[in-house]
Short mmCIF file of C-alpha atoms in Angstrom, two decimals:
data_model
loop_
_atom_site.label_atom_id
_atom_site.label_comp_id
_atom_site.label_asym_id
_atom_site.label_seq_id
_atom_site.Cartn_x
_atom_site.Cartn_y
_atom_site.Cartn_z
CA UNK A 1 -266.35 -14.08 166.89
CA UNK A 2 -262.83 -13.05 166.80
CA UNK A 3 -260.66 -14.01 168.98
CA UNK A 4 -259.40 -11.59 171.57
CA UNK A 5 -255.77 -12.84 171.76
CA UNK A 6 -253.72 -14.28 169.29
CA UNK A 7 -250.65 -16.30 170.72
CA UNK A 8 -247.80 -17.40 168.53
CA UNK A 9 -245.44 -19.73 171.00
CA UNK A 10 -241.83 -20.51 169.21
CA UNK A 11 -240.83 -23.85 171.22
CA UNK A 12 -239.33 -26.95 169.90
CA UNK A 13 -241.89 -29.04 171.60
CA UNK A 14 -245.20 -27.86 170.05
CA UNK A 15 -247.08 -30.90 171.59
CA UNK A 16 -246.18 -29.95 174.76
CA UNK A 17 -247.75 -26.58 174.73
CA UNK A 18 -250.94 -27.60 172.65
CA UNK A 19 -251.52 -30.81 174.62
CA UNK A 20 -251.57 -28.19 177.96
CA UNK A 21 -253.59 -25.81 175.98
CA UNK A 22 -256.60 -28.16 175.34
CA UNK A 23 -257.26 -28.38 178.76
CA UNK A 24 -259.14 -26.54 182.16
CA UNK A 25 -259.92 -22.86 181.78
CA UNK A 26 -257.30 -22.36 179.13
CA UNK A 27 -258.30 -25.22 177.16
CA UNK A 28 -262.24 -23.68 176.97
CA UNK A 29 -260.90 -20.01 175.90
CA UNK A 30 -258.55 -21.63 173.43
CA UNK A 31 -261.88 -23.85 172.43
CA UNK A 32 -264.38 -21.08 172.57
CA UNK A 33 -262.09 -18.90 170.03
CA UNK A 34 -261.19 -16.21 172.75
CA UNK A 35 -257.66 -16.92 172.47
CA UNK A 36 -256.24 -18.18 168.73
CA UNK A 37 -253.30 -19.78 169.22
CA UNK A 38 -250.46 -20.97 166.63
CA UNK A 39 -246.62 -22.83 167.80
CA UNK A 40 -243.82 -22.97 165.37
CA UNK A 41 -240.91 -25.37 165.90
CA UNK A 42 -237.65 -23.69 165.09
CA UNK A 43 -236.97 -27.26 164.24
CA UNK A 44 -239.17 -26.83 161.18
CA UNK A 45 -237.08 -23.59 159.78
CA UNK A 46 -233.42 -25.44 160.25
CA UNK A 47 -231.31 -25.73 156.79
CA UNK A 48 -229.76 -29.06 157.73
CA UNK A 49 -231.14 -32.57 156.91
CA UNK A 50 -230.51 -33.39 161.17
CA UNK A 51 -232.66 -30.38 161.51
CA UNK A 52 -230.29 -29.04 163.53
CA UNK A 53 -231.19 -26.56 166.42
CA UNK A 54 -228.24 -25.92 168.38
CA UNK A 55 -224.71 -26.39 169.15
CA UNK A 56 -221.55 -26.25 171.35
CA UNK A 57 -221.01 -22.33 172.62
CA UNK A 58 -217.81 -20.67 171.84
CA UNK A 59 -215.51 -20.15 174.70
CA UNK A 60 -216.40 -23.97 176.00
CA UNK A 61 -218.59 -24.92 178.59
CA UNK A 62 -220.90 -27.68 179.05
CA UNK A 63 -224.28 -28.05 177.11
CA UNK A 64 -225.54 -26.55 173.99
CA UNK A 65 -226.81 -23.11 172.45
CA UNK A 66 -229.96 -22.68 170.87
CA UNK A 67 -228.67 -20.99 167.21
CA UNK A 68 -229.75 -17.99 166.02
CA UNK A 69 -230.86 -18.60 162.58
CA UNK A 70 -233.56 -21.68 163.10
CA UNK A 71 -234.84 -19.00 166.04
CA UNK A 72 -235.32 -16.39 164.15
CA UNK A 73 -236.99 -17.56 160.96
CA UNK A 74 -239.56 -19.01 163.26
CA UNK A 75 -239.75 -15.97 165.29
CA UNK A 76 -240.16 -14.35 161.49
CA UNK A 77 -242.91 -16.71 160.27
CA UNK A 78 -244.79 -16.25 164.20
CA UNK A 79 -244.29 -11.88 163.28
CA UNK A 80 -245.88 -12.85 159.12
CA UNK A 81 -248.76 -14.23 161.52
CA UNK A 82 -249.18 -11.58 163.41
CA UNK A 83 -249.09 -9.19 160.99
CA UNK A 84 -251.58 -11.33 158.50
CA UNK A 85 -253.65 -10.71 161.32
CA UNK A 86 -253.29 -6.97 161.82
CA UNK A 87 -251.29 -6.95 165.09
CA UNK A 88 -248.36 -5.40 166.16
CA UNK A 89 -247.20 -7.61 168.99
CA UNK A 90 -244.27 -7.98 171.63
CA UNK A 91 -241.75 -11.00 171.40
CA UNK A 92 -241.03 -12.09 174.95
CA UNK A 93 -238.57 -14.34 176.11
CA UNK A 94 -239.41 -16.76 179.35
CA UNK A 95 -235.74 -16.52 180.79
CA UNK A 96 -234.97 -16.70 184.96
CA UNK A 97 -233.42 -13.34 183.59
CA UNK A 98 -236.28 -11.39 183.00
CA UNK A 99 -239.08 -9.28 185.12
CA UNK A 100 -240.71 -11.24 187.91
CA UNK A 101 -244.11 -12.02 186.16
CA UNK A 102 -247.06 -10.49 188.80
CA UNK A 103 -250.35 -9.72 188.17
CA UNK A 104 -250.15 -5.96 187.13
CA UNK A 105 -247.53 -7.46 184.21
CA UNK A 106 -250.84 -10.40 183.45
CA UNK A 107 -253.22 -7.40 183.12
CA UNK A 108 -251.04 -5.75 180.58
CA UNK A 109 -250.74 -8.38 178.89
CA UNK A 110 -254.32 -9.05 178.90
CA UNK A 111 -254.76 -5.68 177.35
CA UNK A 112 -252.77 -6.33 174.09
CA UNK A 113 -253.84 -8.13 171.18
CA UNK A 114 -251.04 -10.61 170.41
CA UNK A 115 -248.08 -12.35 172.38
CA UNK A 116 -245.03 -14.04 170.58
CA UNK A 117 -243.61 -15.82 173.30
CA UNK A 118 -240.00 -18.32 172.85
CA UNK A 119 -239.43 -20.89 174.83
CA UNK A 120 -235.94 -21.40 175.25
CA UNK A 121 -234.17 -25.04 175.92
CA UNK A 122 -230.31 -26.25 177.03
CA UNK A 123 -228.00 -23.65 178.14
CA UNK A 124 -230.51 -20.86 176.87
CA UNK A 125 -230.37 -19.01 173.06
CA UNK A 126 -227.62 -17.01 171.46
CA UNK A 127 -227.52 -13.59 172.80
CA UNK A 128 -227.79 -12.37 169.65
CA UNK A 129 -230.98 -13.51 168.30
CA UNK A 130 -232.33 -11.90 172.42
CA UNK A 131 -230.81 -8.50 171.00
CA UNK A 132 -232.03 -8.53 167.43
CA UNK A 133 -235.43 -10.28 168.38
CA UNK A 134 -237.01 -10.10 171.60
CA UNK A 135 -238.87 -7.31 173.21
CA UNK A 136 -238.68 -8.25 176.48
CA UNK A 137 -237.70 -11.11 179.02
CA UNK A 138 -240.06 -12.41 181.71
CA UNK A 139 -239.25 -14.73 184.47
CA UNK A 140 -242.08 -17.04 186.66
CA UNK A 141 -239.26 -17.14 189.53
CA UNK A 142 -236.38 -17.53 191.05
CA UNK A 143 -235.52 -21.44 189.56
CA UNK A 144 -234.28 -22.65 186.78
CA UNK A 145 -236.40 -25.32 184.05
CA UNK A 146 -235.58 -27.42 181.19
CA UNK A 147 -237.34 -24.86 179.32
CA UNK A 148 -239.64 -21.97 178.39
CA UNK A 149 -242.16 -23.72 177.73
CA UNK A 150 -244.16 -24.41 181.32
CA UNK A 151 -243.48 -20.96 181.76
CA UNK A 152 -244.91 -19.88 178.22
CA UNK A 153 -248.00 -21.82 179.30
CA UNK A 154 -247.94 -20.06 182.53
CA UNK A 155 -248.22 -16.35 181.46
CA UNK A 156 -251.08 -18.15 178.74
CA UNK A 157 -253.28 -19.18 181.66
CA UNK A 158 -252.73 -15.76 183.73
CA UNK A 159 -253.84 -13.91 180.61
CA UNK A 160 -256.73 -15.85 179.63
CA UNK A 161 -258.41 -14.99 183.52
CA UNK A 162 -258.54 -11.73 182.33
CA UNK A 163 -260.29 -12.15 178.51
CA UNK A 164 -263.98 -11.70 179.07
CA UNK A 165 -265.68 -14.99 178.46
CA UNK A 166 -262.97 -17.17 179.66
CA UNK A 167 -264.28 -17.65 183.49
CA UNK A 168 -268.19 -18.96 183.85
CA UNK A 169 -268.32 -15.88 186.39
CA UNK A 170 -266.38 -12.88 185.67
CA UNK A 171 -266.65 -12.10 189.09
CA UNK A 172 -263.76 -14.79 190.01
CA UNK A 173 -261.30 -13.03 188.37
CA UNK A 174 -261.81 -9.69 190.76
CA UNK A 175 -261.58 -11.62 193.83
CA UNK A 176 -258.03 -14.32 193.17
CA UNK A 177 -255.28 -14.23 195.16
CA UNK A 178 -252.62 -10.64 194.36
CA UNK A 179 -255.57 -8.93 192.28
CA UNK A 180 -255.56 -6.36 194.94
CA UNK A 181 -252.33 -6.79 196.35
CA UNK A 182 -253.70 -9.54 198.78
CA UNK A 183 -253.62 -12.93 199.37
CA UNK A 184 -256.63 -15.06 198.83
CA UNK A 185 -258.69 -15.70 201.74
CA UNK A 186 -260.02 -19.20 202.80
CA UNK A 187 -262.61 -20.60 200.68
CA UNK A 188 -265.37 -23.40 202.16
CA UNK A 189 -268.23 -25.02 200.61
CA UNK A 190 -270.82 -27.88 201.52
CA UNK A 191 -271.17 -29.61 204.07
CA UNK A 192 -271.46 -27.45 206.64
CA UNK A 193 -269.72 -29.65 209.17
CA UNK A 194 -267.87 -32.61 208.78
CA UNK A 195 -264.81 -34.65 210.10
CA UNK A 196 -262.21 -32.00 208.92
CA UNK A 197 -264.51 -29.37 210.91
CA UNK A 198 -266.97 -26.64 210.47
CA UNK A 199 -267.89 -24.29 208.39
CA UNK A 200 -267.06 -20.60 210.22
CA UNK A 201 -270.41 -19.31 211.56
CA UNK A 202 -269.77 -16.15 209.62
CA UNK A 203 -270.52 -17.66 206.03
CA UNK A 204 -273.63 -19.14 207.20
CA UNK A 205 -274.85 -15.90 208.79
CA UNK A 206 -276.44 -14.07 205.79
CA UNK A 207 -274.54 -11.21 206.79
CA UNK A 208 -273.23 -9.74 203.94
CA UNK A 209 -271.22 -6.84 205.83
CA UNK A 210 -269.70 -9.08 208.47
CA UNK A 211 -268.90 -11.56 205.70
CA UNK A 212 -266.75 -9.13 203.98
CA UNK A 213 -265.04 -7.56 207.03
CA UNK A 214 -264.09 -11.46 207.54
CA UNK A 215 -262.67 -12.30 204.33
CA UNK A 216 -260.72 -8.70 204.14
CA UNK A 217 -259.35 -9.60 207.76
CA UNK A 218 -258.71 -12.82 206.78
CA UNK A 219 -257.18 -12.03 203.81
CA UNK A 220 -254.44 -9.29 205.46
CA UNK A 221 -254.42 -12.07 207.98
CA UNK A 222 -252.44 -14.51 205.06
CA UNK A 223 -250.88 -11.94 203.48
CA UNK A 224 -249.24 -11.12 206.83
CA UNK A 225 -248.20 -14.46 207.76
CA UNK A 226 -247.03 -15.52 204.21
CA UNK A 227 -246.09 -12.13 201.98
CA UNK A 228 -245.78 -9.38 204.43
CA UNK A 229 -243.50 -7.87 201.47
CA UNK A 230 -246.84 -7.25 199.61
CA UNK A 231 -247.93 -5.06 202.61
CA UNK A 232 -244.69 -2.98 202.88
CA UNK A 233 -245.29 -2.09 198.93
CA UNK A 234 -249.75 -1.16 199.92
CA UNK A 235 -251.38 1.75 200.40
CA UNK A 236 -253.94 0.48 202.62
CA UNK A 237 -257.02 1.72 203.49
CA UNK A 238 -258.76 3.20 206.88
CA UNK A 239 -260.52 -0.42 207.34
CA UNK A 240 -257.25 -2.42 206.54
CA UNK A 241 -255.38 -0.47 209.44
CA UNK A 242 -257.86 -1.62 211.75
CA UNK A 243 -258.11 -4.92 210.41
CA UNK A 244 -254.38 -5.16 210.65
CA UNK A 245 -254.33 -3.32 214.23
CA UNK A 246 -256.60 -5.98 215.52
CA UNK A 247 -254.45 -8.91 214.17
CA UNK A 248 -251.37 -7.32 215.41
CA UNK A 249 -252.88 -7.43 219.27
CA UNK A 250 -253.42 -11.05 218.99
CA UNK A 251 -249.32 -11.12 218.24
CA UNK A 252 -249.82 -12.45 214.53
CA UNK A 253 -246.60 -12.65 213.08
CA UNK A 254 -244.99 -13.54 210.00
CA UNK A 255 -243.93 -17.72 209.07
CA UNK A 256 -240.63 -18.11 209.46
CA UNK A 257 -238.61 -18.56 206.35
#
């Protein structure tokens, strides 16, 4: 079977990204040949005998720069593999610069054939190699890290929830948490009752209709108290506005902060 996404990550700590990669639900699609994926240390395409990957940036300042010539000879060798491959794929750079990743951006992704993704480190890369190389930046919030590479791993795991074959039940993947534009909502399993407290009646009802009007009400319920931005942004439904109307006479409002 082929694989149905090839991933070329550019990051001076390869370990670190295949060490993550061998492991949970990303680890089985990466195992079961669903997602193929290759790392090339920039570190490896340096002309120096230090291996040198970066220095001081012009105009002063502290830290250091990633250069643009070890980054782009990997990026080059990542494109060869691509292209060996027959894909045509997007470089994208994990940067607190780019588009807030979300899960209309992870199903787009999960549509394409190929990701290069660079992981920057230091004070970030020369902004020439972003200009000459990279398609497009993506950011996994508002903070910064030591470097691209958590959030390489990040978009990696998003993606592979979406490649059929990765999840034991496809149907998990239709019901998580901003598929919809919602918030999860509360999950329980056995026992039925125990010191931490019941199980609601509802799940143990065998009603299938009043099962889902819970989990949809319970469901705007969270997003309510802890996104209401994801409402404002919604077109909702008759049965939401109910849902919603009802929650709104008990006086629900938003968590502070």
């Amino acid at each position: 079977m082929s694989a149905r996404l090839w991933a070329g990550i550019v990051t001076l700590f390869p370990d670190l990204v295949t060490g993550s990669a061998a492991a949970g639900v990303l680890g089985r699609a990466v195992e079961q040949g669903i997602i193929d994926l290759d790392v090339f240390n920039p570190r490896d395409f340096a002309r120096d005998r230090h291996r040198t990957v970066d220095d001081r940036p012009y105009g002063g300042g502290p830290g250091m720069v990633m250069q643009v010539e070890p980054l782009q000879a990997a990026l080059q060798a990542a494109k060869d593999a691509a292209t060996r491959r027959g894909l045509d794929v997007p470089v994208i750079y994990l940067s607190p610069q780019g588009r807030r990743l979300n899960q209309q951006i992870v199903h787009d992704l999960s549509r394409r054939p190929g990701l290069i993704l660079l992981c920057g480190r230091y004070e970030g890369v020369d902004e020439r190699l972003l200009l000459a190389e990279v398609d497009e930046q993506l950011s996994i919030g508002d903070y910064v890290l030591t470097g691209g590479e958590l959030p390489a791993l990040v978009v990696l795991d998003t993606v592979s929830r979406h490649l059929p074959g990765t999840l034991g039940n496809s149907a998990s993947a239709l019901e998580e948490s901003h598929l919809d534009g919602l918030l999860d909502y509360p999950h329980y399993t056995r026992p039925e009752n125990c010191a931490a407290g019941s199980v609601p009646e509802v799940l143990i009802s065998g009603d299938h209709s009043a099962i889902q009007r819970w989990r949809l009400r319970e469901s705007l319920k969270r997003t309510w108290i802890h996104r209401p931005d994801l409402l404002s942004s919604r077109s909702l439904t008759e049965t939401e506005r109910l849902l919603l109307a009802e929650l709104f006479a008990e006086e629900l409002k938003p968590a502070a902060g």
